[in-house]
């Protein structure tokens, strides 16, 4: 993943290598364009990166048009214009591993560092996403708000994990930034998983795990619901059993909270949510 400074002086990204190649082909970047590899602090000319040398040489030989800043509709915000196919290919090419114990350990360290804010945000998000326990209407409310509320919580947790400024109100950002995709992602993935369980349990379990990162991808990568579902499925399938194990362990961790007079579920549920997002970040986050 890379960041780039456009001709307009604005910073764009992080974007995958394929997006940079597209900008080179369009004449929006050249050998002098300043880029930064994700996880690095130094900016350097694009021409110094060997992986783009052939494309830059072809662009120079062909007399590429003057460089202009990338279109605001493409990358005015971080993670905008992500190509899900390219991102899936990039992740699968470098591969990944999920260390369940390490995800929980890091989650606990983060939880301890800002206990009350994280606990409060997760408890409120869980209660609202679950329909607030309202009889009869609760299930309908959950269908509408469950996706946006969960997406907002995931964004809040990602900000904390990435050491970005985060505040309690961030848990509601799903309603203002991606309400329809999050709602549809929540409903469609849940409905199709339910159908899979109804007709044959194994396909339902597979789909439930395969689509586990759908809402996080929608809110983080600015994707529509179906591309997010497909991206999650393709990437998760590579190490499906590892992520199935993660789901089981986090589910067991949450269940343990019920044994502590039910109140403990808020603590263990918060810890599980943070660990879940650490796994997401390990897989889909920017890599050096």
mmCIF file of C-alpha atoms in Angstrom:
data_model
loop_
_atom_site.group_PDB
_atom_site.id
_atom_site.type_symbol
_atom_site.label_atom_id
_atom_site.label_comp_id
_atom_site.label_asym_id
_atom_site.label_seq_id
_atom_site.Cartn_x
_atom_site.Cartn_y
_atom_site.Cartn_z
ATOM 1 C CA UNK A 1 0.000 0.000 0.000
ATOM 2 C CA UNK A 2 1.238 3.497 -0.853
ATOM 3 C CA UNK A 3 0.515 7.156 -0.221
ATOM 4 C CA UNK A 4 1.153 9.750 -2.930
ATOM 5 C CA UNK A 5 1.420 13.525 -3.097
ATOM 6 C CA UNK A 6 -0.458 14.752 -6.148
ATOM 7 C CA UNK A 7 0.393 17.745 -8.311
ATOM 8 C CA UNK A 8 -2.190 19.687 -6.304
ATOM 9 C CA UNK A 9 -0.105 19.162 -3.156
ATOM 10 C CA UNK A 10 -2.690 16.906 -1.545
ATOM 11 C CA UNK A 11 -1.933 13.517 -0.032
ATOM 12 C CA UNK A 12 -3.751 10.521 -1.504
ATOM 13 C CA UNK A 13 -4.071 6.973 -0.227
ATOM 14 C CA UNK A 14 -3.184 4.538 1.071
ATOM 15 C CA UNK A 15 -3.822 2.744 -2.225
ATOM 16 C CA UNK A 16 -2.583 -0.591 -3.613
ATOM 17 C CA UNK A 17 0.216 -0.780 -6.172
ATOM 18 C CA UNK A 18 -2.272 -1.393 -8.966
ATOM 19 C CA UNK A 19 -3.893 1.992 -8.318
ATOM 20 C CA UNK A 20 -0.487 3.701 -8.625
ATOM 21 C CA UNK A 21 0.094 1.885 -11.901
ATOM 22 C CA UNK A 22 -3.256 3.119 -13.155
ATOM 23 C CA UNK A 23 -2.342 6.720 -12.267
ATOM 24 C CA UNK A 24 0.963 6.320 -14.130
ATOM 25 C CA UNK A 25 -0.874 5.049 -17.214
ATOM 26 C CA UNK A 26 -3.282 7.993 -16.983
ATOM 27 C CA UNK A 27 -0.418 10.476 -16.711
ATOM 28 C CA UNK A 28 -1.356 11.427 -13.147
ATOM 29 C CA UNK A 29 1.985 10.282 -11.731
ATOM 30 C CA UNK A 30 5.542 10.210 -13.073
ATOM 31 C CA UNK A 31 9.055 9.379 -11.907
ATOM 32 C CA UNK A 32 9.257 12.581 -9.825
ATOM 33 C CA UNK A 33 5.973 12.032 -7.985
ATOM 34 C CA UNK A 34 6.585 11.676 -4.243
ATOM 35 C CA UNK A 35 5.321 8.435 -2.708
ATOM 36 C CA UNK A 36 5.507 6.808 0.697
ATOM 37 C CA UNK A 37 5.389 3.089 1.357
ATOM 38 C CA UNK A 38 2.870 2.249 4.076
ATOM 39 C CA UNK A 39 4.650 1.831 7.387
ATOM 40 C CA UNK A 40 7.617 3.960 6.268
ATOM 41 C CA UNK A 41 8.261 7.578 7.250
ATOM 42 C CA UNK A 42 10.319 8.624 4.225
ATOM 43 C CA UNK A 43 8.924 10.070 1.003
ATOM 44 C CA UNK A 44 10.798 9.236 -2.189
ATOM 45 C CA UNK A 45 10.391 9.765 -5.946
ATOM 46 C CA UNK A 46 8.283 7.117 -7.623
ATOM 47 C CA UNK A 47 11.148 6.517 -10.056
ATOM 48 C CA UNK A 48 13.248 5.039 -7.239
ATOM 49 C CA UNK A 49 10.840 2.127 -6.823
ATOM 50 C CA UNK A 50 12.012 -0.698 -9.077
ATOM 51 C CA UNK A 51 8.585 -2.310 -9.356
ATOM 52 C CA UNK A 52 7.301 0.683 -11.358
ATOM 53 C CA UNK A 53 10.405 1.196 -13.532
ATOM 54 C CA UNK A 54 9.076 -0.571 -16.630
ATOM 55 C CA UNK A 55 5.789 1.307 -16.598
ATOM 56 C CA UNK A 56 7.471 4.667 -15.963
ATOM 57 C CA UNK A 57 9.897 3.998 -18.831
ATOM 58 C CA UNK A 58 7.046 3.202 -21.197
ATOM 59 C CA UNK A 59 5.152 6.320 -20.121
ATOM 60 C CA UNK A 60 8.217 8.506 -20.693
ATOM 61 C CA UNK A 61 8.877 6.987 -24.118
ATOM 62 C CA UNK A 62 5.287 7.511 -25.122
ATOM 63 C CA UNK A 63 5.259 11.151 -24.121
ATOM 64 C CA UNK A 64 2.797 10.936 -21.241
ATOM 65 C CA UNK A 65 0.569 13.972 -20.661
ATOM 66 C CA UNK A 66 1.373 16.469 -17.909
ATOM 67 C CA UNK A 67 0.838 15.162 -14.413
ATOM 68 C CA UNK A 68 -2.328 16.280 -12.678
ATOM 69 C CA UNK A 69 -3.679 15.436 -9.269
ATOM 70 C CA UNK A 70 -5.770 12.304 -8.937
ATOM 71 C CA UNK A 71 -9.491 12.852 -9.283
ATOM 72 C CA UNK A 72 -11.073 13.870 -5.954
ATOM 73 C CA UNK A 73 -13.800 11.296 -6.571
ATOM 74 C CA UNK A 74 -11.142 8.633 -6.744
ATOM 75 C CA UNK A 75 -9.083 9.375 -3.663
ATOM 76 C CA UNK A 76 -10.186 12.441 -1.757
ATOM 77 C CA UNK A 77 -10.387 10.280 1.358
ATOM 78 C CA UNK A 78 -8.085 7.536 2.593
ATOM 79 C CA UNK A 79 -8.937 4.117 1.215
ATOM 80 C CA UNK A 80 -11.303 5.555 -1.424
ATOM 81 C CA UNK A 81 -11.278 3.973 -4.900
ATOM 82 C CA UNK A 82 -9.892 0.705 -3.610
ATOM 83 C CA UNK A 83 -10.049 -1.946 -6.304
ATOM 84 C CA UNK A 84 -11.301 -5.025 -4.420
ATOM 85 C CA UNK A 85 -9.978 -7.435 -7.059
ATOM 86 C CA UNK A 86 -6.509 -5.876 -6.935
ATOM 87 C CA UNK A 87 -6.504 -5.760 -3.140
ATOM 88 C CA UNK A 88 -7.548 -9.417 -2.901
ATOM 89 C CA UNK A 89 -4.799 -10.396 -5.345
ATOM 90 C CA UNK A 90 -2.222 -8.377 -3.420
ATOM 91 C CA UNK A 91 -3.168 -9.916 -0.059
ATOM 92 C CA UNK A 92 -3.248 -13.452 -1.430
ATOM 93 C CA UNK A 93 0.095 -12.925 -3.185
ATOM 94 C CA UNK A 94 1.857 -11.911 0.020
ATOM 95 C CA UNK A 95 -0.307 -14.299 2.083
ATOM 96 C CA UNK A 96 -1.139 -13.847 5.755
ATOM 97 C CA UNK A 97 -1.394 -15.729 9.029
ATOM 98 C CA UNK A 98 -3.747 -15.138 11.945
ATOM 99 C CA UNK A 99 -2.234 -15.552 15.412
ATOM 100 C CA UNK A 100 -5.294 -15.821 17.650
ATOM 101 C CA UNK A 101 -3.379 -15.547 20.909
ATOM 102 C CA UNK A 102 -1.496 -12.477 19.716
ATOM 103 C CA UNK A 103 -4.732 -10.796 18.588
ATOM 104 C CA UNK A 104 -6.216 -11.294 22.060
ATOM 105 C CA UNK A 105 -3.007 -10.164 23.777
ATOM 106 C CA UNK A 106 -2.834 -6.926 21.789
ATOM 107 C CA UNK A 107 -6.556 -6.399 22.300
ATOM 108 C CA UNK A 108 -6.111 -6.648 26.058
ATOM 109 C CA UNK A 109 -3.214 -4.182 26.027
ATOM 110 C CA UNK A 110 -5.287 -1.672 24.052
ATOM 111 C CA UNK A 111 -8.339 -2.290 26.236
ATOM 112 C CA UNK A 112 -6.340 -1.538 29.382
ATOM 113 C CA UNK A 113 -4.951 1.660 27.884
ATOM 114 C CA UNK A 114 -8.401 3.273 27.501
ATOM 115 C CA UNK A 115 -10.719 0.953 29.393
ATOM 116 C CA UNK A 116 -13.801 3.086 29.978
ATOM 117 C CA UNK A 117 -13.979 4.670 26.525
ATOM 118 C CA UNK A 118 -13.603 1.322 24.782
ATOM 119 C CA UNK A 119 -16.023 -0.415 27.122
ATOM 120 C CA UNK A 120 -18.617 2.347 26.834
ATOM 121 C CA UNK A 121 -18.393 2.509 23.043
ATOM 122 C CA UNK A 122 -18.721 -1.256 22.631
ATOM 123 C CA UNK A 123 -21.571 -1.608 25.127
ATOM 124 C CA UNK A 124 -23.617 1.181 23.525
ATOM 125 C CA UNK A 125 -22.958 -0.162 20.026
ATOM 126 C CA UNK A 126 -23.894 -3.708 21.051
ATOM 127 C CA UNK A 127 -27.134 -2.614 22.696
ATOM 128 C CA UNK A 128 -28.235 -0.437 19.778
ATOM 129 C CA UNK A 129 -27.206 -3.004 17.147
ATOM 130 C CA UNK A 130 -29.233 -5.608 19.004
ATOM 131 C CA UNK A 131 -32.373 -3.491 18.890
ATOM 132 C CA UNK A 132 -32.066 -2.354 22.479
ATOM 133 C CA UNK A 133 -33.953 -5.392 23.737
ATOM 134 C CA UNK A 134 -37.273 -3.875 22.662
ATOM 135 C CA UNK A 135 -39.980 -6.574 22.516
ATOM 136 C CA UNK A 136 -41.276 -7.422 19.021
ATOM 137 C CA UNK A 137 -39.739 -4.335 17.387
ATOM 138 C CA UNK A 138 -36.196 -5.177 18.459
ATOM 139 C CA UNK A 139 -35.552 -7.600 15.598
ATOM 140 C CA UNK A 140 -36.783 -5.101 12.998
ATOM 141 C CA UNK A 141 -34.724 -2.308 14.525
ATOM 142 C CA UNK A 142 -31.680 -4.568 14.510
ATOM 143 C CA UNK A 143 -32.115 -5.264 10.782
ATOM 144 C CA UNK A 144 -32.002 -1.546 10.024
ATOM 145 C CA UNK A 145 -29.376 -0.296 12.473
ATOM 146 C CA UNK A 146 -27.287 -3.414 13.138
ATOM 147 C CA UNK A 147 -25.039 -2.939 10.108
ATOM 148 C CA UNK A 148 -24.409 0.814 10.428
ATOM 149 C CA UNK A 149 -23.889 0.507 14.177
ATOM 150 C CA UNK A 150 -21.436 -2.374 13.832
ATOM 151 C CA UNK A 151 -19.612 -0.572 11.029
ATOM 152 C CA UNK A 152 -19.247 2.549 13.141
ATOM 153 C CA UNK A 153 -17.883 0.507 16.030
ATOM 154 C CA UNK A 154 -15.374 -1.188 13.729
ATOM 155 C CA UNK A 155 -14.192 2.185 12.438
ATOM 156 C CA UNK A 156 -13.808 3.472 15.996
ATOM 157 C CA UNK A 157 -11.763 0.406 16.974
ATOM 158 C CA UNK A 158 -9.603 0.696 13.849
ATOM 159 C CA UNK A 159 -8.783 4.285 14.743
ATOM 160 C CA UNK A 160 -7.699 3.169 18.211
ATOM 161 C CA UNK A 161 -5.638 0.308 16.781
ATOM 162 C CA UNK A 162 -3.989 2.637 14.247
ATOM 163 C CA UNK A 163 -3.330 5.231 16.960
ATOM 164 C CA UNK A 164 -5.494 7.794 15.188
ATOM 165 C CA UNK A 165 -7.696 10.308 17.050
ATOM 166 C CA UNK A 166 -10.909 8.537 18.061
ATOM 167 C CA UNK A 167 -13.900 9.668 20.069
ATOM 168 C CA UNK A 168 -17.103 8.098 21.330
ATOM 169 C CA UNK A 169 -19.224 9.668 18.593
ATOM 170 C CA UNK A 170 -17.297 7.750 15.926
ATOM 171 C CA UNK A 171 -19.420 4.682 16.630
ATOM 172 C CA UNK A 172 -22.311 6.453 14.871
ATOM 173 C CA UNK A 173 -20.350 7.303 11.697
ATOM 174 C CA UNK A 174 -21.788 4.301 9.897
ATOM 175 C CA UNK A 175 -25.124 6.114 9.687
ATOM 176 C CA UNK A 176 -23.654 9.157 7.945
ATOM 177 C CA UNK A 177 -20.910 7.652 5.783
ATOM 178 C CA UNK A 178 -22.172 4.260 4.569
ATOM 179 C CA UNK A 179 -25.678 3.635 5.888
ATOM 180 C CA UNK A 180 -27.140 1.770 2.888
ATOM 181 C CA UNK A 181 -24.087 -0.430 2.087
ATOM 182 C CA UNK A 182 -23.705 -1.362 5.762
ATOM 183 C CA UNK A 183 -27.390 -2.135 6.162
ATOM 184 C CA UNK A 184 -27.439 -4.241 2.992
ATOM 185 C CA UNK A 185 -24.182 -5.980 3.873
ATOM 186 C CA UNK A 186 -25.631 -6.888 7.269
ATOM 187 C CA UNK A 187 -28.955 -8.107 5.896
ATOM 188 C CA UNK A 188 -27.763 -9.885 2.736
ATOM 189 C CA UNK A 189 -24.852 -11.726 4.354
ATOM 190 C CA UNK A 190 -27.040 -12.725 7.289
ATOM 191 C CA UNK A 191 -29.896 -13.842 5.042
ATOM 192 C CA UNK A 192 -27.716 -15.923 2.711
ATOM 193 C CA UNK A 193 -25.881 -17.459 5.655
ATOM 194 C CA UNK A 194 -29.222 -18.331 7.236
ATOM 195 C CA UNK A 195 -30.406 -19.977 4.025
ATOM 196 C CA UNK A 196 -27.175 -21.968 3.901
ATOM 197 C CA UNK A 197 -27.705 -23.185 7.460
ATOM 198 C CA UNK A 198 -31.340 -24.033 6.729
ATOM 199 C CA UNK A 199 -30.599 -26.277 3.766
ATOM 200 C CA UNK A 200 -27.270 -27.654 4.901
ATOM 201 C CA UNK A 201 -25.408 -26.530 7.995
ATOM 202 C CA UNK A 202 -21.893 -26.721 6.540
ATOM 203 C CA UNK A 203 -22.403 -24.165 3.696
ATOM 204 C CA UNK A 204 -24.003 -21.797 6.184
ATOM 205 C CA UNK A 205 -21.033 -22.046 8.533
ATOM 206 C CA UNK A 206 -18.638 -21.539 5.626
ATOM 207 C CA UNK A 207 -20.434 -18.402 4.431
ATOM 208 C CA UNK A 208 -20.782 -16.979 7.933
ATOM 209 C CA UNK A 209 -17.017 -17.121 8.402
ATOM 210 C CA UNK A 210 -16.177 -16.157 4.813
ATOM 211 C CA UNK A 211 -18.190 -12.936 5.071
ATOM 212 C CA UNK A 212 -17.039 -12.055 8.588
ATOM 213 C CA UNK A 213 -15.128 -8.925 7.483
ATOM 214 C CA UNK A 214 -17.833 -7.531 5.185
ATOM 215 C CA UNK A 215 -18.919 -4.624 7.395
ATOM 216 C CA UNK A 216 -15.353 -3.693 8.330
ATOM 217 C CA UNK A 217 -14.388 -3.575 4.640
ATOM 218 C CA UNK A 218 -17.388 -1.414 3.773
ATOM 219 C CA UNK A 219 -16.618 1.207 6.418
ATOM 220 C CA UNK A 220 -12.817 1.075 6.095
ATOM 221 C CA UNK A 221 -12.307 0.653 2.351
ATOM 222 C CA UNK A 222 -15.409 2.570 1.190
ATOM 223 C CA UNK A 223 -16.754 -0.439 -0.718
ATOM 224 C CA UNK A 224 -20.301 -1.304 -1.695
ATOM 225 C CA UNK A 225 -21.771 -4.306 0.089
ATOM 226 C CA UNK A 226 -21.334 -6.974 -2.604
ATOM 227 C CA UNK A 227 -17.691 -6.173 -3.522
ATOM 228 C CA UNK A 228 -16.952 -6.148 0.224
ATOM 229 C CA UNK A 229 -18.606 -9.551 0.651
ATOM 230 C CA UNK A 230 -16.632 -10.965 -2.273
ATOM 231 C CA UNK A 231 -13.344 -9.481 -1.059
ATOM 232 C CA UNK A 232 -13.896 -10.920 2.408
ATOM 233 C CA UNK A 233 -14.832 -14.333 1.003
ATOM 234 C CA UNK A 234 -11.831 -14.583 -1.331
ATOM 235 C CA UNK A 235 -9.312 -13.556 1.305
ATOM 236 C CA UNK A 236 -10.806 -15.490 4.224
ATOM 237 C CA UNK A 237 -11.100 -18.696 2.173
ATOM 238 C CA UNK A 238 -7.287 -18.848 1.867
ATOM 239 C CA UNK A 239 -7.035 -19.558 5.617
ATOM 240 C CA UNK A 240 -10.647 -20.347 6.450
ATOM 241 C CA UNK A 241 -9.818 -22.750 9.268
ATOM 242 C CA UNK A 242 -7.631 -20.197 11.050
ATOM 243 C CA UNK A 243 -10.430 -17.656 10.968
ATOM 244 C CA UNK A 244 -13.007 -20.257 11.949
ATOM 245 C CA UNK A 245 -10.789 -20.912 14.961
ATOM 246 C CA UNK A 246 -10.719 -17.185 15.702
ATOM 247 C CA UNK A 247 -14.526 -17.035 15.604
ATOM 248 C CA UNK A 248 -14.783 -20.034 17.941
ATOM 249 C CA UNK A 249 -12.280 -18.650 20.442
ATOM 250 C CA UNK A 250 -13.835 -15.175 20.478
ATOM 251 C CA UNK A 251 -17.295 -16.715 20.785
ATOM 252 C CA UNK A 252 -16.128 -18.802 23.731
ATOM 253 C CA UNK A 253 -14.498 -15.739 25.276
ATOM 254 C CA UNK A 254 -17.769 -13.828 25.004
ATOM 255 C CA UNK A 255 -19.729 -16.764 26.436
ATOM 256 C CA UNK A 256 -17.476 -16.817 29.486
ATOM 257 C CA UNK A 257 -18.760 -13.321 30.224
ATOM 258 C CA UNK A 258 -22.292 -14.657 30.544
ATOM 259 C CA UNK A 259 -21.112 -16.927 33.322
ATOM 260 C CA UNK A 260 -20.100 -13.871 35.355
ATOM 261 C CA UNK A 261 -23.684 -12.863 36.158
ATOM 262 C CA UNK A 262 -24.115 -11.776 32.515
ATOM 263 C CA UNK A 263 -22.451 -8.427 33.259
ATOM 264 C CA UNK A 264 -19.048 -9.798 32.337
ATOM 265 C CA UNK A 265 -20.193 -10.237 28.747
ATOM 266 C CA UNK A 266 -19.707 -6.515 28.201
ATOM 267 C CA UNK A 267 -16.032 -6.815 29.134
ATOM 268 C CA UNK A 268 -15.382 -10.043 27.244
ATOM 269 C CA UNK A 269 -17.485 -8.850 24.310
ATOM 270 C CA UNK A 270 -15.427 -5.668 24.103
ATOM 271 C CA UNK A 271 -12.188 -7.644 24.268
ATOM 272 C CA UNK A 272 -13.447 -9.996 21.547
ATOM 273 C CA UNK A 273 -14.445 -7.064 19.318
ATOM 274 C CA UNK A 274 -10.999 -5.490 19.616
ATOM 275 C CA UNK A 275 -9.267 -8.817 18.922
ATOM 276 C CA UNK A 276 -11.508 -9.292 15.872
ATOM 277 C CA UNK A 277 -10.397 -5.943 14.483
ATOM 278 C CA UNK A 278 -6.742 -6.714 15.169
ATOM 279 C CA UNK A 279 -7.189 -9.799 12.977
ATOM 280 C CA UNK A 280 -8.793 -7.601 10.305
ATOM 281 C CA UNK A 281 -5.926 -5.117 10.478
ATOM 282 C CA UNK A 282 -3.337 -7.897 10.223
ATOM 283 C CA UNK A 283 -4.976 -9.104 7.020
ATOM 284 C CA UNK A 284 -6.334 -6.000 5.284
ATOM 285 C CA UNK A 285 -4.329 -3.180 6.853
ATOM 286 C CA UNK A 286 -1.474 -1.313 5.183
ATOM 287 C CA UNK A 287 1.753 -3.320 4.968
ATOM 288 C CA UNK A 288 5.333 -2.037 4.882
#
